[in-house]
Each structure stands twice: as C-alpha cells, then as structure tokens.
Amino acid sequence: DEFISSPPRKTVRFGGTLTEILLKYEKGETTDFELLKHQLSDPDIKDAQIINWLHEFRASVAYLTKELEQLVSILLKLPWLRRSREVVEEYLGFLGNLVSAQTVHLRPCLRMIVSQFVPPRITIREDDVDISDSDDDDENLSENFNTCHRALQTVARYVPSTPQFLMPILVENFPFINKSERTLECYVHNLLRVTVYLPTLRLQILELIIEKLLKLDVSAPQQDIEDAEETANNSDSEEKVTEEGLFDMEEDEERRGNKVVSSRNERMAHPLAERLDILMTILFSYIKDVCHVDGKLDINKTKDLYRDLVSIFDKLILPTHASCHVQYFMFYICSFKLGLAEAFLDHLWKKLHDPNNPSVIRQTAGSYIGSFLARAKFIPVVTVKACLDLLVNWMHKYIDNQDTGANAYCDVALHGPFYSTCQAVFYTLIFRHKQLLDGNLRKGLSYLQSLNFERIVMCQLNPLKICIPSVVNLFAAITRKYQLVFCYTIIERNNRQFIPVVRSGTGGDLVQTCTNPLDSFFPFDPYILKRSKKTIDPFYQFWEELSAEDLENLKKPIKKGTSEDEDDDFLKGETPQNDGAVGIAPNSYESNTRSPVSSIGSPPDSYVPYPP
C-alpha cells in the first residue's frame, strides 16, 4: 500500500502526459501515440520507465476502450514477470484496474496470464539453425508461476465471471502431447493450482487433463512400452560390456556410474510413456493433497473429489477401450477408504445390470469389477464375497430367463454382459480363492458350492466358450481341485467346435482362431510406468507365479470328507485322473492364446490334459 501511494520516480520521456496523448489520438493526432507505442515496445525498457507508465495507465483506464485494444495488447506484452518486485506489484494493480473498468479486455488479460503457465521459449542456435525450446533452467520459474496465480486471482476478484471466460482459454493453450515433458508438467501443475482458488472449474479442469492423459495412454500401448524398455535395456547392457572391456574403473568412479544409471532407470524409454508417467505422478499427488489435511484424511473433501472423478470416469474412461494407466486414478482414490471402494463397485454394478446401458459399456463395467476385486489389496474378503453373491445371483437369474427362450444359445452379440460377468467372477475366484478358503476350509467350500458354478458352466449359454482361455483354464484347474465343477469335457467340446478363420494375404494363407470373442481386457493389469507405479504398488495384488508345489496341488482334488455335502451328486462322480502334467506358461507374454490386447501380469494360460 505504501508503495502504491508513493509518487513514481521521474524518468526522461517524450510526448507529454498519457491523458494528453490519448486525447490527441481521439482528435486524429497520432504522432505522440505512435511514439508511446514505440517506447512501450522497446526491448530495453527500464524498470523505472515501466513503473512510471503503469502508474499513469492505472489513472487513465477509463480511456482504454475497445478502440485502443492495440495499445492494451502492447501493455500485455510488457516483460513484467522477470522484473523487480516493484514492477510486479504495479503491474498487478494495473491489471485489476483495467479489467474492473474495461471488461472488454478480460479475455486478452487471461490469455496473457495463461501463456505464462509454461517455461518461456528460448532460441538456441546450432549449425546456423534456430532451435526453439523451453527454458528449463530458469531459476525463477516457480516464483513466476506464483505471480501468475496472484494475477489470475486479482482478475477473478474484480470480475466474478472470470471462470467461464477462463476455461476455453485453458483448453486452447494446452500444449500438444509431443511438447517437452517439462512444458506439459508445468502446464498441468498450474491447471491443478487453479482448481484450488477457482473450485467451480475443478471438474472441467480435471476432465481436460484426464482427456489429454487418455490420448497419451492410448498412443502408447503397453506392448510398445515394454518393447522400448527391452531395447533400451539391451543397448545399456551392450554399453556396459564395452566400458568394462575398455576401462578398469576405480571403486569410487563405479559408484558414481551406478548413481547415474539408477537415475536414468527412472526414465521411461518410450517418449510418450515418459510424459504420461510424469503427469500421472502429478495427478496422484494432487489427489492425495486434496483428500488429506495435515496428513489426515478429510472425508468431505475426499467425497467431493470422488464424485468429480467418478463422473469423469463415466464420461471418458468407461467408453475408452483398453487404456492401460489413466484409470488408476480411481484405483488410487478408492484406496483411501473402504467406503469409496464399495461405492465404486456399486456404481459399476449399476452400470452392468442396467439393460438401458449400451452392451459395450455393460461389458466394460464387468471387466472393471473383476479386475478391481482381483487386484485391489485394500478390498477385504467380506466385500469380495458380497460382490460375488450379487454377480452370481444375477447370472443365475439371467440363465433362468434365457434357458427356456429362443435366444438360449452361445452368442456374444446377444449375451455380452452375461459373459463379461462370468469372466469377472472366474477372474476374481482365480485371484481370491485362497483367501475365500483361508481359515475354515469346510465353511469356505460350503460358500463356494452355494454359488453353484456347475449350473453356470453347464448352461446353454456356454460361458467357457467365450471367456479368455487363460482365465478358463485356471478356473477349471481350481474348481476341479475343490470339486466344485468339472469343466474339461465342456472345454474339450468347445475346442472341437472352434472353426479356424482362414485369411488370405500377400504372405499366403493365415489360419487364425478367435480366442477373445468378448474383446475384453483387464483394466487393472500391472501398472508399468516407473515413477508413478510407486504410488500404486503398495495397494496392488500382483499375480504370483504358480510354484511346482502349487501345480501339484492343483492336480490333486481335495480329500473326501472335507465337504459338508457328502451326498452331492457331483462329488460322487468320478474324479479326473491325476497322472497328467499341468503346464503353466511362465508369463502371459508367451501365451499363444492371449487377448489381442495385452493382458500382461494376468493369469497366464494353463494347459491341463483332459482325462481319457
């Protein structure tokens, strides 16, 4: 306040007072006006000159009508951010005066502020070629961003309608996904800061960011990321071998070398995956910061953010097929409190069983339920059982309605949501069967028998024919071990009925078998972005490769007498011979029948020979 009320320092300049110049311009005398524009555009303009001009402009904002937008444009291009504190304060005062007196200049002011949300461009000359890049080494970058947010808050305080004018400008200025990682990082970080003091824009800003993340995600398929990492690792190991051959490094040099390698290991080899990794890290940090106050979870703030994220999930994520990483923002926020995870499962369940939803949305909801139940460590067994009860009861009712009708045959187009639900249940059982049976085997078996998998597997709709083979084979091995249902006769019959598709091409005929008629994917397959995965891993259930002992156990059915229902007709039936070997591929890369969409880290295909 003292500074603003103090008179400006006098500097040498030409053309009279600002008011005189502007009045002359209105009468058609443009000489002094052109001189004024030239002085303001001078790249070597001094701080004292800027302060002097701004002080006069603040007193003359009434003259800065739409007709003088060219002059206002020059004022908005003044290099005020990287100047002294006095210039910054005077400029912020000028912006407040300008937008409150002449709202016609609101948009240009907002554009100027938002354009500063990324590092400034600098031109580097290399071999007589100008290369433009962002100036990442600007020491004052963080301070400049703080000042930009002060400017935006100043404008918003004077013009309450600022948010509705700001949002389209934020969309327009979002950098292209091939811009430098630093540019994208700064812009997204600044957008999220805007949501703190303009909360009405939070939903739209989050939607904008997640939409851009989704574009990055689908442009970097998981297999491409894995291939890039493998290539980079191979070239790194080749470099190491060469270095070892050429030099005998001293111990301290080796230590230094290892440090460099470890920091390089943080980077993703795939350029789009690197950008996505950085931005997902920022998004996870934002979610954590919003939901926690002084390190403690704030339930109301968390619920509000959850509602915003669920609406974005419905609008953007659910209709997008086979995104790999972005959907984990829902996984992460649900990890904060069981109630949120249950609310998310309930939300997905409503999507799944509502016949008014498109079939593809219902199927995707089924995939999310199965993957979430299988992978989220924070979901207890009691919740898993409640969800299985809900899903299995719906499946039995569906079979009741279909088995007697004209559509009681295997057809993905007719029964997609049913098959997706079956796969979700089978997938959940594969991951959770040990926990379901843990503690009290008799009680656990009784529960699994009550789900009546035999009826589901044997029904006319034949879900084993449609679900992904890797899931079907492990489900079959587990249910045989616990004598819940014997799937192998059906699997064998389905395999005989598969009609290979012959496609002619330039390289000759290609015989293909459709192994994923549902075109399904597991949305919470392993997260492979190096930095941001550290946030997810503590809550994530990894697939544990089956040991030799597990394989042996899978071949052995449980002993008679462990089930309460000794008179069950199915249990009296002949158990399969156990002299066959169970082969499980070491991982799903080697699975020759995996989904066209990679299901890395999902249960690998298992081949179980059928009993004679």
XYZ file of C-alpha atoms in Angstrom:
612
model
C 0.000 0.000 0.000
C 2.834 2.389 0.856
C 4.473 1.679 -2.470
C 1.283 2.188 -4.490
C 0.519 5.530 -2.798
C 4.075 6.856 -3.217
C 4.772 9.035 -6.315
C 6.663 7.328 -9.172
C 10.246 8.206 -9.914
C 10.672 10.685 -12.761
C 12.288 9.434 -15.949
C 13.128 11.138 -19.214
C 10.491 10.577 -21.874
C 8.755 12.374 -24.681
C 5.194 13.178 -25.748
C 3.556 14.821 -22.707
C 1.275 13.118 -20.166
C -0.622 9.938 -21.059
C -4.010 11.686 -20.855
C -2.847 14.361 -23.304
C -1.529 11.749 -25.732
C -4.791 9.766 -25.647
C -6.947 12.899 -26.081
C -4.803 13.991 -29.072
C -5.209 10.481 -30.554
C -9.004 10.798 -30.306
C -8.768 14.018 -32.339
C -6.689 12.282 -35.012
C -3.186 13.395 -33.965
C -1.270 10.088 -33.957
C 2.406 11.169 -33.771
C 2.717 11.110 -29.963
C 0.583 7.942 -29.816
C 2.940 6.091 -32.182
C 5.890 7.330 -30.124
C 4.197 5.988 -26.974
C 3.705 2.560 -28.578
C 7.336 2.557 -29.700
C 8.586 3.372 -26.186
C 6.422 0.632 -24.613
C 7.646 -1.910 -27.196
C 11.314 -1.134 -26.545
C 13.021 -4.426 -25.517
C 15.495 -2.416 -23.388
C 12.788 -0.605 -21.411
C 13.895 0.075 -17.819
C 12.038 -0.866 -14.641
C 11.595 2.786 -13.694
C 10.041 3.552 -17.085
C 7.597 0.634 -16.791
C 6.550 1.743 -13.292
C 6.073 5.325 -14.466
C 3.913 4.319 -17.443
C 1.846 1.826 -15.467
C 1.151 4.398 -12.790
C -0.260 6.749 -15.405
C -2.197 3.991 -17.168
C -3.827 2.989 -13.889
C -5.162 6.532 -13.535
C -6.340 6.576 -17.173
C -8.036 3.155 -17.617
C -11.297 4.926 -18.480
C -9.704 5.928 -21.820
C -8.610 2.338 -22.670
C -11.766 1.405 -24.586
C -12.067 -1.281 -27.274
C -10.736 1.198 -29.868
C -7.370 1.141 -28.048
C -7.049 -2.665 -27.871
C -3.819 -2.448 -29.897
C -2.265 -0.307 -27.158
C -3.598 -2.674 -24.462
C -2.075 -5.575 -26.402
C 1.349 -3.872 -26.212
C 0.880 -3.336 -22.468
C 0.035 -7.025 -22.014
C 3.287 -7.945 -23.792
C 5.416 -5.928 -21.347
C 8.107 -8.150 -19.770
C 6.728 -7.623 -16.249
C 7.241 -11.107 -14.773
C 11.018 -11.159 -14.790
C 11.361 -7.668 -13.314
C 11.745 -6.186 -9.832
C 9.112 -6.665 -7.144
C 8.027 -3.030 -7.620
C 7.239 -3.616 -11.314
C 5.303 -6.814 -10.491
C 3.196 -5.078 -7.823
C 2.460 -2.086 -10.091
C 1.511 -4.407 -12.954
C -0.867 -6.447 -10.780
C -2.520 -3.184 -9.694
C -2.818 -2.128 -13.348
C -4.445 -5.464 -14.319
C -7.020 -5.097 -11.527
C -7.877 -1.545 -12.590
C -8.052 -2.461 -16.272
C -10.439 -5.435 -16.010
C -12.708 -3.733 -13.484
C -13.062 -0.605 -15.659
C -12.952 -2.242 -19.112
C -14.165 -5.870 -19.054
C -13.794 -5.917 -22.840
C -10.089 -6.600 -22.192
C -10.763 -9.572 -19.869
C -10.005 -12.285 -22.441
C -6.672 -10.791 -23.607
C -5.615 -10.406 -19.949
C -6.478 -14.046 -19.205
C -4.672 -15.218 -22.350
C -1.557 -13.310 -21.302
C -1.562 -14.887 -17.820
C -2.234 -18.444 -19.064
C 0.520 -18.122 -21.693
C 2.950 -17.844 -18.752
C 1.913 -21.269 -17.379
C 4.754 -22.927 -19.320
C 8.512 -22.197 -19.288
C 9.445 -19.368 -21.690
C 10.680 -20.294 -25.142
C 14.336 -19.635 -25.873
C 16.066 -19.856 -29.241
C 19.316 -21.798 -29.400
C 21.482 -21.575 -32.499
C 23.013 -24.844 -33.678
C 24.838 -25.133 -37.020
C 23.146 -21.945 -38.289
C 19.729 -23.369 -37.421
C 17.462 -21.774 -34.813
C 16.109 -24.394 -32.411
C 13.279 -23.235 -30.188
C 12.898 -24.968 -26.856
C 11.565 -24.353 -23.370
C 13.913 -22.705 -20.903
C 14.040 -25.390 -18.192
C 16.924 -23.719 -16.355
C 15.029 -20.578 -15.394
C 15.747 -20.320 -11.657
C 12.768 -18.020 -11.081
C 10.246 -20.321 -12.772
C 8.468 -21.311 -9.559
C 8.295 -17.693 -8.364
C 6.974 -16.576 -11.761
C 4.216 -19.190 -11.606
C 3.252 -17.959 -8.124
C 2.988 -14.416 -9.513
C 0.831 -15.648 -12.427
C -1.603 -17.219 -9.981
C -1.701 -13.978 -7.979
C -2.532 -12.149 -11.216
C -5.320 -14.605 -12.022
C -6.746 -14.301 -8.510
C -6.619 -10.490 -8.791
C -8.594 -10.576 -12.062
C -11.097 -13.091 -10.646
C -11.646 -10.881 -7.594
C -12.582 -7.893 -9.777
C -14.588 -9.876 -12.395
C -16.729 -12.652 -10.869
C -17.479 -14.144 -14.309
C -13.758 -14.903 -14.857
C -14.128 -18.738 -14.619
C -16.491 -19.037 -17.607
C -14.111 -16.935 -19.780
C -11.011 -18.692 -18.457
C -11.947 -22.303 -19.216
C -11.932 -22.067 -23.065
C -8.538 -20.310 -22.839
C -7.125 -23.138 -20.684
C -8.331 -25.628 -23.311
C -6.854 -23.624 -26.217
C -3.468 -23.234 -24.525
C -2.996 -26.891 -23.533
C 0.350 -27.909 -25.110
C 0.419 -30.642 -27.753
C 1.349 -34.050 -26.375
C 4.633 -34.024 -28.328
C 5.854 -30.884 -26.493
C 8.674 -31.322 -23.979
C 7.952 -33.181 -20.732
C 8.785 -30.025 -18.761
C 6.274 -27.915 -20.713
C 3.466 -30.434 -20.137
C 4.428 -30.904 -16.493
C 4.362 -27.140 -15.758
C 1.060 -26.581 -17.568
C -0.762 -29.450 -15.848
C 0.659 -28.458 -12.467
C -0.556 -24.883 -12.954
C -4.010 -26.025 -14.106
C -4.380 -28.047 -10.909
C -3.326 -25.000 -8.867
C -6.145 -23.007 -10.485
C -8.684 -25.513 -9.072
C -7.626 -24.536 -5.535
C -8.806 -20.908 -5.781
C -11.416 -21.341 -8.551
C -13.174 -24.502 -7.277
C -16.080 -24.111 -9.718
C -13.632 -25.055 -12.500
C -12.286 -28.196 -10.829
C -14.463 -30.717 -12.645
C -13.798 -29.144 -16.061
C -10.049 -28.829 -15.450
C -9.742 -32.436 -14.249
C -11.756 -33.572 -17.261
C -9.446 -31.637 -19.590
C -6.301 -33.110 -18.002
C -7.628 -36.679 -17.962
C -8.754 -36.371 -21.589
C -5.193 -35.395 -22.571
C -3.718 -38.190 -20.421
C -6.029 -40.652 -22.140
C -4.736 -39.572 -25.553
C -1.191 -40.195 -24.337
C -2.223 -43.550 -22.863
C -3.866 -44.962 -25.998
C -0.968 -43.628 -28.111
C 1.469 -45.695 -26.034
C 0.159 -49.301 -25.918
C 1.598 -51.481 -23.181
C 3.396 -53.741 -25.643
C 5.137 -50.753 -27.277
C 6.283 -49.511 -23.846
C 7.617 -52.989 -22.958
C 9.425 -53.248 -26.317
C 11.020 -49.802 -25.883
C 12.202 -50.724 -22.368
C 13.659 -54.015 -23.603
C 15.523 -52.281 -26.453
C 16.865 -49.635 -24.053
C 17.985 -52.293 -21.539
C 19.749 -54.254 -24.275
C 21.610 -51.165 -25.511
C 22.518 -50.253 -21.891
C 23.952 -53.716 -21.253
C 25.933 -53.536 -24.505
C 27.391 -50.177 -23.427
C 28.331 -51.644 -20.040
C 30.137 -54.601 -21.672
C 32.089 -52.205 -23.930
C 33.032 -49.988 -21.000
C 34.183 -52.944 -18.921
C 36.387 -54.065 -21.797
C 37.975 -50.648 -22.238
C 38.396 -49.339 -18.701
C 39.266 -50.574 -15.252
C 37.220 -48.122 -13.244
C 38.199 -47.291 -9.706
C 35.727 -48.118 -6.983
C 34.546 -44.537 -6.377
C 34.053 -43.998 -10.112
C 31.967 -47.145 -10.311
C 29.789 -45.866 -7.500
C 29.263 -42.604 -9.335
C 28.470 -44.504 -12.509
C 25.833 -46.613 -10.751
C 24.162 -43.486 -9.443
C 23.778 -42.119 -12.979
C 22.350 -45.417 -14.218
C 19.786 -45.545 -11.399
C 18.532 -42.026 -12.184
C 18.373 -42.956 -15.854
C 16.412 -46.048 -14.870
C 13.690 -43.720 -13.568
C 13.045 -42.549 -17.119
C 10.736 -44.406 -19.469
C 12.358 -45.331 -22.781
C 9.114 -44.664 -24.693
C 8.804 -40.846 -25.069
C 5.004 -40.739 -24.691
C 5.159 -43.123 -21.711
C 7.718 -40.777 -20.112
C 5.305 -37.840 -20.452
C 2.402 -39.930 -19.150
C 4.473 -41.130 -16.174
C 5.343 -37.564 -15.107
C 1.741 -36.350 -15.477
C 0.249 -39.353 -13.640
C 2.676 -38.673 -10.754
C 1.362 -35.095 -10.589
C -2.282 -36.267 -10.704
C -1.735 -38.799 -7.890
C -0.004 -36.118 -5.762
C -2.920 -33.752 -6.369
C -5.495 -36.390 -5.337
C -3.536 -37.101 -2.159
C -3.135 -33.401 -1.291
C -6.807 -32.581 -1.851
C -8.016 -35.501 0.280
C -5.601 -35.042 3.186
C -5.410 -32.086 5.566
C -2.376 -32.087 7.894
C -1.747 -35.714 6.988
C -5.268 -36.855 7.934
C -7.987 -37.913 5.523
C -10.699 -35.264 5.193
C -13.841 -37.292 4.453
C -15.912 -34.455 2.990
C -13.176 -33.223 0.653
C -12.464 -36.811 -0.392
C -16.133 -37.492 -1.175
C -16.392 -34.304 -3.246
C -13.302 -35.209 -5.285
C -14.514 -38.811 -5.639
C -17.805 -37.560 -7.167
C -15.897 -35.433 -9.694
C -13.586 -38.308 -10.619
C -16.445 -40.815 -10.995
C -18.291 -38.508 -13.386
C -15.080 -38.144 -15.462
C -14.601 -41.932 -15.316
C -18.114 -42.414 -16.752
C -17.662 -39.806 -19.460
C -14.116 -40.565 -20.638
C -12.637 -43.774 -19.235
C -15.517 -46.255 -19.422
C -16.148 -45.714 -23.170
C -12.389 -45.974 -23.978
C -11.283 -49.490 -24.865
C -8.014 -50.822 -23.467
C -6.478 -47.784 -21.806
C -3.640 -49.035 -19.585
C -2.825 -46.478 -16.900
C -5.104 -43.440 -16.645
C -7.965 -45.375 -14.980
C -5.719 -45.889 -11.946
C -6.804 -42.501 -10.558
C -9.995 -44.328 -9.458
C -7.978 -47.224 -8.018
C -5.860 -44.749 -6.027
C -8.652 -42.640 -4.523
C -10.580 -45.814 -3.585
C -7.538 -46.988 -1.600
C -8.068 -44.142 0.905
C -11.226 -45.618 2.451
C -13.123 -48.880 2.026
C -16.404 -46.967 1.693
C -15.115 -45.364 -1.526
C -14.090 -48.744 -2.984
C -17.535 -50.157 -2.155
C -19.224 -47.073 -3.667
C -17.161 -47.564 -6.862
C -18.093 -51.268 -7.062
C -21.748 -50.381 -6.511
C -21.512 -47.747 -9.267
C -20.013 -50.301 -11.693
C -22.622 -52.878 -10.693
C -25.443 -50.445 -11.545
C -23.843 -49.855 -14.959
C -23.531 -53.602 -15.530
C -27.043 -54.750 -14.708
C -28.942 -51.795 -16.210
C -30.337 -53.059 -19.561
C -30.742 -49.445 -20.750
C -26.962 -49.018 -20.967
C -25.217 -49.969 -24.249
C -23.928 -53.543 -24.220
C -20.297 -52.442 -24.655
C -20.496 -50.189 -21.551
C -22.055 -53.011 -19.525
C -19.300 -55.404 -20.620
C -16.562 -52.909 -19.740
C -18.160 -52.346 -16.321
C -17.964 -56.137 -15.810
C -14.255 -56.090 -16.724
C -13.647 -53.285 -14.207
C -15.469 -55.143 -11.425
C -13.472 -58.350 -11.961
C -10.128 -56.585 -12.290
C -10.778 -54.319 -9.268
C -11.855 -57.192 -6.986
C -8.849 -59.272 -8.056
C -6.176 -56.579 -7.861
C -7.112 -54.191 -5.028
C -5.383 -55.376 -1.844
C -7.476 -52.963 0.226
C -10.728 -54.822 -0.556
C -11.366 -57.382 2.233
C -12.745 -60.887 1.674
C -16.138 -59.929 3.107
C -16.577 -57.338 0.323
C -15.359 -59.812 -2.303
C -17.990 -62.329 -1.110
C -20.738 -59.708 -1.141
C -19.843 -58.807 -4.740
C -19.630 -62.456 -5.820
C -23.073 -63.079 -4.310
C -24.501 -60.139 -6.217
C -22.903 -61.119 -9.546
C -23.605 -64.842 -9.294
C -27.256 -64.324 -8.294
C -27.704 -62.057 -11.302
C -26.088 -64.721 -13.538
C -28.480 -67.407 -12.243
C -31.474 -65.147 -12.839
C -30.186 -64.394 -16.337
C -29.915 -68.135 -17.032
C -33.480 -68.625 -15.676
C -34.754 -66.026 -18.120
C -32.787 -67.283 -21.127
C -32.694 -71.070 -20.844
C -36.284 -71.513 -21.959
C -36.339 -68.694 -24.539
C -35.485 -68.571 -28.233
C -32.067 -66.981 -27.504
C -30.777 -69.804 -25.299
C -27.582 -70.374 -27.281
C -23.981 -69.163 -27.218
C -23.809 -65.726 -28.846
C -21.630 -62.781 -27.729
C -23.798 -60.242 -29.548
C -26.873 -61.336 -27.571
C -25.360 -62.070 -24.170
C -22.182 -59.912 -23.954
C -22.874 -58.519 -20.445
C -23.566 -62.056 -19.134
C -20.254 -63.387 -20.468
C -18.399 -60.354 -19.133
C -19.886 -61.002 -15.671
C -18.908 -64.692 -15.869
C -15.349 -63.729 -16.727
C -15.270 -61.204 -13.843
C -16.391 -63.924 -11.406
C -13.927 -66.524 -12.760
C -11.066 -63.982 -12.668
C -11.912 -62.936 -9.094
C -12.015 -66.585 -7.983
C -8.576 -67.243 -9.523
C -7.021 -64.396 -7.513
C -9.047 -64.726 -4.322
C -9.834 -68.444 -3.873
C -7.081 -68.930 -1.260
C -8.450 -66.074 0.850
C -12.014 -67.336 0.434
C -10.954 -70.747 1.744
C -8.481 -69.477 4.330
C -9.117 -70.272 7.985
C -12.065 -72.619 7.697
C -11.863 -74.871 4.631
C -15.219 -76.554 5.299
C -17.007 -73.218 5.596
C -15.169 -71.804 2.571
C -16.031 -74.810 0.403
C -19.631 -74.648 1.523
C -19.728 -70.993 0.397
C -18.179 -71.760 -2.997
C -20.590 -74.690 -3.510
C -23.506 -72.373 -2.729
C -22.523 -70.279 -5.776
C -23.466 -73.303 -7.947
C -20.794 -72.857 -10.608
C -21.853 -76.159 -12.163
C -25.146 -74.695 -13.366
C -23.386 -71.628 -14.827
C -20.747 -73.694 -16.638
C -23.253 -76.283 -17.947
C -25.928 -73.828 -19.137
C -26.884 -73.446 -22.802
C -25.102 -70.077 -22.999
C -21.755 -71.899 -22.535
C -19.600 -69.149 -20.936
C -16.421 -71.280 -21.064
C -16.501 -70.980 -24.859
C -16.483 -67.168 -24.765
C -14.180 -66.240 -21.866
C -10.433 -65.805 -22.414
C -8.691 -69.239 -22.422
C -6.109 -68.232 -19.767
C -8.938 -67.441 -17.338
C -10.988 -70.512 -18.293
C -8.055 -72.919 -17.845
C -7.052 -71.667 -14.398
C -10.685 -71.524 -13.282
C -11.076 -75.117 -14.475
C -7.964 -76.265 -12.573
C -9.067 -74.565 -9.325
C -12.687 -75.759 -9.485
C -11.537 -79.303 -10.239
C -9.178 -79.294 -7.267
C -12.031 -78.316 -4.925
C -14.547 -80.499 -6.808
C -16.823 -77.548 -7.469
C -17.339 -78.303 -11.147
C -15.580 -80.374 -13.794
C -15.021 -78.108 -16.797
C -12.785 -80.218 -19.030
C -15.396 -82.132 -21.015
C -17.001 -78.793 -21.958
C -13.623 -77.180 -22.782
C -12.758 -80.166 -24.985
C -16.106 -79.998 -26.771
C -15.703 -76.225 -27.272
C -12.214 -76.720 -28.715
C -13.587 -79.229 -31.240
C -16.219 -76.705 -32.289
C -13.801 -73.827 -32.853
C -13.738 -73.060 -36.555
C -10.394 -71.566 -37.609
C -10.643 -68.427 -39.748
C -8.552 -68.564 -42.927
C -7.388 -65.183 -44.187
C -5.551 -64.787 -47.471
C -2.739 -62.261 -47.693
C 0.381 -61.496 -49.683
C 2.370 -63.848 -47.483
C -0.012 -66.762 -48.068
C -2.992 -68.046 -46.094
C -3.105 -67.330 -42.401
C -5.183 -69.502 -40.094
C -6.497 -67.692 -37.038
C -8.655 -68.790 -34.142
C -10.605 -66.123 -32.311
C -9.568 -66.545 -28.679
C -11.156 -63.358 -27.350
C -14.652 -63.045 -28.829
C -15.603 -60.693 -25.971
C -12.760 -58.337 -26.962
C -12.303 -57.954 -23.222
C -9.339 -56.579 -21.295
C -8.322 -56.326 -17.657
C -8.257 -52.607 -16.795
C -6.114 -53.061 -13.696
C -3.401 -55.193 -15.243
C 0.072 -54.332 -13.860
C 0.985 -50.655 -13.920
C 4.344 -50.254 -15.658
C 5.170 -46.514 -15.537
C 8.259 -46.364 -13.323
C 7.755 -43.220 -11.227
C 4.005 -43.271 -10.694
C 3.861 -47.033 -10.050
C 5.454 -46.380 -6.654
C 2.137 -44.807 -5.637
C 0.100 -47.826 -6.805
C 2.304 -50.809 -5.857
C 1.591 -50.791 -2.076
C -2.140 -51.331 -2.756
C -1.735 -53.738 -5.671
C -2.154 -57.518 -5.755
C 0.418 -58.953 -8.158
C -0.115 -62.301 -9.840
C 2.016 -64.876 -8.075
C 3.525 -67.396 -10.441
C 2.485 -70.906 -9.515
C 5.265 -72.926 -7.878
C 5.863 -76.626 -8.578
C 4.065 -77.392 -5.304
C 1.053 -75.306 -6.366
C 0.950 -77.173 -9.674
C 0.985 -80.489 -7.830
C -1.785 -79.279 -5.529
C -3.898 -78.168 -8.463
C -3.703 -81.689 -9.875
C -4.924 -83.239 -6.618
C -8.589 -82.953 -5.749
C -9.285 -82.323 -2.062
C -9.801 -85.397 0.098
C -13.271 -86.766 0.541
C -14.864 -85.764 3.775
C -13.743 -82.167 3.726
C -17.052 -81.071 2.261
C -20.172 -80.867 4.361
C -22.326 -82.096 1.497
C -21.188 -85.730 1.176
C -24.282 -86.677 -0.823
C -23.722 -84.136 -3.561
C -24.274 -85.950 -6.895
C -21.360 -84.120 -8.494
C -18.897 -85.109 -5.764
C -19.914 -88.784 -6.094
C -18.935 -88.618 -9.759
C -15.590 -89.895 -10.908
C -12.693 -87.516 -10.235
C -10.259 -86.932 -13.076
C -7.068 -88.943 -13.400
C -4.091 -87.187 -11.857
C -1.253 -88.609 -13.892
C -1.270 -85.747 -16.409
C 1.024 -82.750 -16.042
C -0.228 -79.243 -15.637
C 1.888 -76.818 -17.646
C 1.606 -73.119 -16.955
C 3.440 -70.667 -19.154
C 5.938 -68.618 -17.102
C 4.111 -65.440 -18.019
C 1.473 -64.160 -20.344
C 3.952 -62.852 -22.925
C 4.401 -66.450 -24.027
C 0.719 -67.188 -24.106
C -0.189 -68.061 -27.665
C -3.882 -67.625 -26.988
C -3.811 -64.366 -25.066
C -6.107 -61.492 -25.829
C -5.095 -59.290 -28.788
C -4.994 -56.560 -26.147
C -2.083 -57.492 -23.920
C -3.059 -58.858 -20.530
C 0.414 -58.663 -19.030
C 0.501 -59.919 -15.498
C -2.881 -61.585 -15.689
C -3.124 -65.295 -15.016
C -1.186 -66.992 -17.794
C -2.682 -69.712 -19.941
C -2.590 -73.133 -18.403
C -2.903 -76.342 -20.311
C -4.465 -79.196 -18.414
C -4.691 -82.512 -20.316
C -8.204 -83.883 -20.243
C -8.749 -87.252 -18.596
C -9.313 -90.110 -21.039
